[in-house]
Coordinates of C-alpha atoms and ligand atoms in Angstrom, one line a residue:
M1 CA -19.8 55.6 37.6
K2 CA -16.5 54.9 39.2
K3 CA -15.9 51.4 40.7
G4 CA -12.9 50.0 42.5
F5 CA -11.5 46.9 41.0
I6 CA -9.3 45.0 43.4
F7 CA -7.1 42.2 42.0
D8 CA -5.6 39.4 44.1
L9 CA -2.1 38.6 42.7
D10 CA -1.2 34.9 42.9
G11 CA -3.6 32.9 40.8
V12 CA -5.3 36.0 39.3
I13 CA -2.6 38.1 37.7
V14 CA 0.2 35.5 37.6
D15 CA 0.4 31.8 38.4
T16 CA 3.0 31.8 41.2
A17 CA 1.4 28.9 42.9
K18 CA 3.7 26.6 40.9
Y19 CA 6.8 28.4 42.5
H20 CA 5.3 28.3 46.0
F21 CA 4.7 24.6 45.4
L22 CA 8.4 23.9 44.5
A23 CA 9.6 25.9 47.5
W24 CA 7.2 24.3 50.0
K25 CA 7.8 20.8 48.6
K26 CA 11.6 21.2 49.0
L27 CA 11.1 22.4 52.6
A28 CA 8.5 19.7 53.5
N29 CA 10.5 16.8 51.9
G30 CA 13.6 18.1 53.8
L31 CA 11.6 17.5 57.0
G32 CA 10.5 14.0 55.8
I33 CA 7.0 15.3 55.1
D34 CA 5.2 14.4 51.9
F35 CA 3.8 17.4 50.0
T36 CA 1.3 17.0 47.2
S37 CA -0.2 19.5 44.6
E38 CA -3.6 18.9 46.3
Q39 CA -2.0 20.2 49.6
N40 CA -0.5 23.1 47.7
E41 CA -4.1 24.1 46.6
Q42 CA -5.0 24.4 50.3
L43 CA -2.2 27.0 50.7
K44 CA -3.6 29.4 48.1
G45 CA -4.2 32.8 49.6
V46 CA -2.9 31.6 53.0
S47 CA -0.1 33.6 54.6
R48 CA 3.5 32.3 54.8
V49 CA 3.3 31.6 58.5
R50 CA 0.0 29.8 58.4
S51 CA 1.2 27.8 55.4
L52 CA 4.2 26.4 57.3
E53 CA 2.0 25.7 60.4
K54 CA -0.3 23.7 58.1
I55 CA 2.5 21.7 56.6
L56 CA 3.9 20.9 60.0
S57 CA 0.5 19.7 61.2
W58 CA 0.1 17.5 58.1
G59 CA 3.5 15.9 59.0
N60 CA 2.9 15.8 62.7
K61 CA 6.0 17.8 63.3
T62 CA 6.8 20.6 65.8
L63 CA 9.7 23.0 65.6
S64 CA 11.3 25.5 68.0
P65 CA 10.5 29.1 67.2
E66 CA 14.1 29.6 66.0
E67 CA 13.8 26.6 63.6
F68 CA 10.4 27.9 62.4
S69 CA 11.8 31.3 61.6
E70 CA 14.8 29.8 59.8
L71 CA 12.6 27.6 57.6
M72 CA 10.3 30.5 56.8
A73 CA 13.4 32.5 55.6
K74 CA 14.8 29.5 53.7
K75 CA 11.4 28.9 52.0
N76 CA 11.3 32.5 50.9
D77 CA 14.9 32.5 49.6
D78 CA 14.0 29.4 47.5
Y79 CA 10.8 31.1 46.3
L80 CA 12.7 34.3 45.4
S81 CA 15.2 32.2 43.4
Y82 CA 12.3 30.6 41.4
I83 CA 10.6 33.9 40.7
A84 CA 13.9 35.7 39.8
Q85 CA 13.4 35.0 36.1
M86 CA 9.7 36.1 35.9
D87 CA 8.8 38.5 33.2
D88 CA 5.7 39.8 31.3
S89 CA 5.2 36.4 29.6
E90 CA 3.9 35.1 33.0
I91 CA 1.0 37.5 33.1
L92 CA -2.1 35.3 32.8
P93 CA -4.1 35.6 29.5
D94 CA -6.3 38.6 29.0
V95 CA -5.4 40.3 32.3
P96 CA -3.8 43.2 30.4
K97 CA -6.9 43.6 28.2
I98 CA -9.1 44.0 31.3
L99 CA -6.6 46.3 33.0
H100 CA -6.4 48.6 30.0
Y101 CA -10.1 48.7 29.6
L102 CA -10.5 49.8 33.3
I103 CA -7.7 52.4 32.9
D104 CA -9.3 53.8 29.7
N105 CA -12.6 54.1 31.5
E106 CA -11.1 55.8 34.6
Q107 CA -11.9 53.0 37.1
G108 CA -10.1 52.5 40.4
I109 CA -7.5 49.7 40.3
A110 CA -5.9 48.2 43.4
L111 CA -4.0 45.1 44.4
G112 CA -5.2 43.0 47.4
S113 CA -2.7 40.2 48.1
A114 CA -1.5 38.2 51.0
S115 CA 2.0 38.0 49.6
K116 CA 4.9 40.0 51.0
N117 CA 6.6 39.6 47.6
A118 CA 3.7 41.3 45.7
R119 CA 5.5 44.5 44.8
A120 CA 8.6 42.7 43.6
I121 CA 6.4 40.4 41.4
L122 CA 4.4 43.3 39.9
E123 CA 7.7 45.1 39.1
K124 CA 9.1 41.9 37.4
V125 CA 6.0 41.6 35.1
H126 CA 5.9 45.4 34.5
L127 CA 2.4 46.0 35.9
I128 CA 3.2 48.0 39.0
E129 CA 2.4 51.3 37.3
K130 CA -1.2 50.2 36.6
F131 CA -2.2 50.1 40.2
Q132 CA -3.3 53.2 42.1
A133 CA -3.2 51.3 45.4
I134 CA -1.2 48.2 46.6
V135 CA -2.3 46.4 49.8
D136 CA -0.3 43.3 50.4
G137 CA 1.2 41.0 53.1
T138 CA 3.5 43.8 54.3
N139 CA 0.6 46.1 55.4
V140 CA -2.2 43.9 56.7
S141 CA -2.5 42.4 60.2
K142 CA -5.4 39.9 59.5
A143 CA -5.2 37.3 56.8
K144 CA -8.0 36.4 54.4
P145 CA -10.9 35.5 55.0
D146 CA -10.8 38.6 57.1
P147 CA -11.8 41.5 54.9
E148 CA -9.0 43.8 56.1
V149 CA -6.9 43.6 52.9
F150 CA -9.8 44.6 50.6
L151 CA -11.2 47.2 53.0
N152 CA -7.8 48.9 53.1
A153 CA -7.6 48.8 49.3
A154 CA -11.1 50.5 49.1
T155 CA -9.9 53.1 51.6
E156 CA -6.8 53.8 49.6
L157 CA -8.9 54.1 46.4
E158 CA -11.3 56.3 48.2
I159 CA -14.2 54.2 46.9
Q160 CA -17.0 52.7 49.1
P161 CA -16.7 48.9 49.7
K162 CA -20.2 48.4 48.1
D163 CA -18.7 50.0 44.9
C164 CA -15.7 47.6 44.8
V165 CA -15.3 44.4 42.9
V166 CA -12.7 41.7 43.8
F167 CA -11.1 39.2 41.5
E168 CA -9.9 36.2 43.6
D169 CA -8.8 32.6 43.0
S170 CA -8.9 31.4 46.7
V171 CA -11.9 30.4 48.8
A172 CA -10.6 32.5 51.7
G173 CA -10.2 35.4 49.4
V174 CA -13.8 35.1 48.0
Q175 CA -15.0 34.9 51.6
A176 CA -13.0 38.1 52.5
A177 CA -14.5 39.9 49.5
N178 CA -18.0 38.9 50.6
A179 CA -17.3 39.9 54.2
A180 CA -16.2 43.3 52.9
N181 CA -19.6 43.7 51.2
M182 CA -18.0 43.8 47.7
I183 CA -18.9 42.0 44.5
S184 CA -16.8 38.8 44.4
I185 CA -15.6 37.4 41.1
G186 CA -14.0 33.9 41.5
I187 CA -11.2 33.0 39.0
G188 CA -11.1 29.2 38.9
S189 CA -13.5 26.3 39.3
K190 CA -17.2 26.8 40.0
E191 CA -17.3 23.9 42.5
V192 CA -14.5 25.3 44.6
L193 CA -15.5 29.0 44.4
H194 CA -19.3 28.6 44.7
E195 CA -19.5 31.4 47.3
A196 CA -18.5 34.0 44.7
D197 CA -21.1 36.2 43.0
Y198 CA -19.7 35.2 39.6
V199 CA -17.1 32.6 38.6
F200 CA -15.0 32.4 35.5
N201 CA -12.2 29.8 34.7
D202 CA -9.9 32.7 33.7
F203 CA -10.0 36.2 32.3
T204 CA -10.4 35.0 28.7
E205 CA -14.0 34.1 29.7
I206 CA -14.7 37.7 31.0
S207 CA -16.1 39.9 28.3
I208 CA -15.9 43.7 28.1
E209 CA -19.7 43.7 28.1
F210 CA -19.7 42.0 31.5
I211 CA -17.2 44.6 32.9
E212 CA -19.4 47.4 31.4
D213 CA -22.5 45.9 33.2
I214 CA -20.6 45.7 36.5
I215 CA -19.5 49.3 36.2
K216 CA -23.1 50.4 35.6
K217 CA -24.5 48.4 38.6
Ligands
LIG301 P1 4.5 35.2 50.4 P2 -2.3 36.0 47.0 C1 -0.7 34.4 48.5 O1 -0.9 35.4 47.5 C2 -0.5 33.1 47.9 O2 -1.6 32.6 47.3 C3 -0.1 32.1 49.0 O3 0.1 30.8 48.5 C4 1.1 32.6 49.7 O4 1.5 31.7 50.8 C5 0.8 34.0 50.3 O5 0.5 34.9 49.2 C6 2.0 34.6 51.0 O6 3.0 34.8 50.0 O7 5.2 34.0 50.9 O8 5.1 35.7 49.0 O9 4.5 36.4 51.4 O10 -3.0 34.9 46.3 O11 -3.1 36.5 48.2 O12 -1.9 37.1 46.0
LIG302 MG1 -4.5 34.1 45.1

């Protein structure tokens, strides 16, 4: 049976959270706001606009709309400079193994990411060709936990949501997958991602037998 496998990008295929952290920290510190790695965790899967709103609220700061747009652009410029050197070595362990198994077994493969930089990153790590559909921050109107991103991916794959499986590292993303009536697989800690149908620390813990069983379901 053909299933649709939808991958989040940041935290699932590559660890770009460390680059978002550097760029947000530079911005926050420039405004006199402290920014910790715990706070960065809370920005996982969250859109760029919402992330800046959260940082400003943590620091009790308000900005004019012009300043807000300027800082958003500055953050992205910094982020792009950090990811400029990315290559295949940044693909997280065993992601290619699972992708190749899915391709060999003629499964649907899509990306479902909040990032507006998703295509650029997939090109840098030479994975863009593996995806039959790419839904990202440039073509969704509602952010996770809204299911729009994953429902659009299912539509593009021409596979029913109930036959789709989502790999996600963020709580909002797991909630979006559940709201889309898809099988949710959390990548990260069980305590944080307890709403997911299954949770693995990373892809090295996911066996081919597990994927076979999911395909047969
Ligand atoms: P950008 P994902 C999300 O990607 C990141 O987890 C989140 O930290 C980031 O703010 C968001 O993309 C927007 O990214 O600034 O590149 O448009 O996890 O949904 O793949
Ligand atoms: Mg993510």
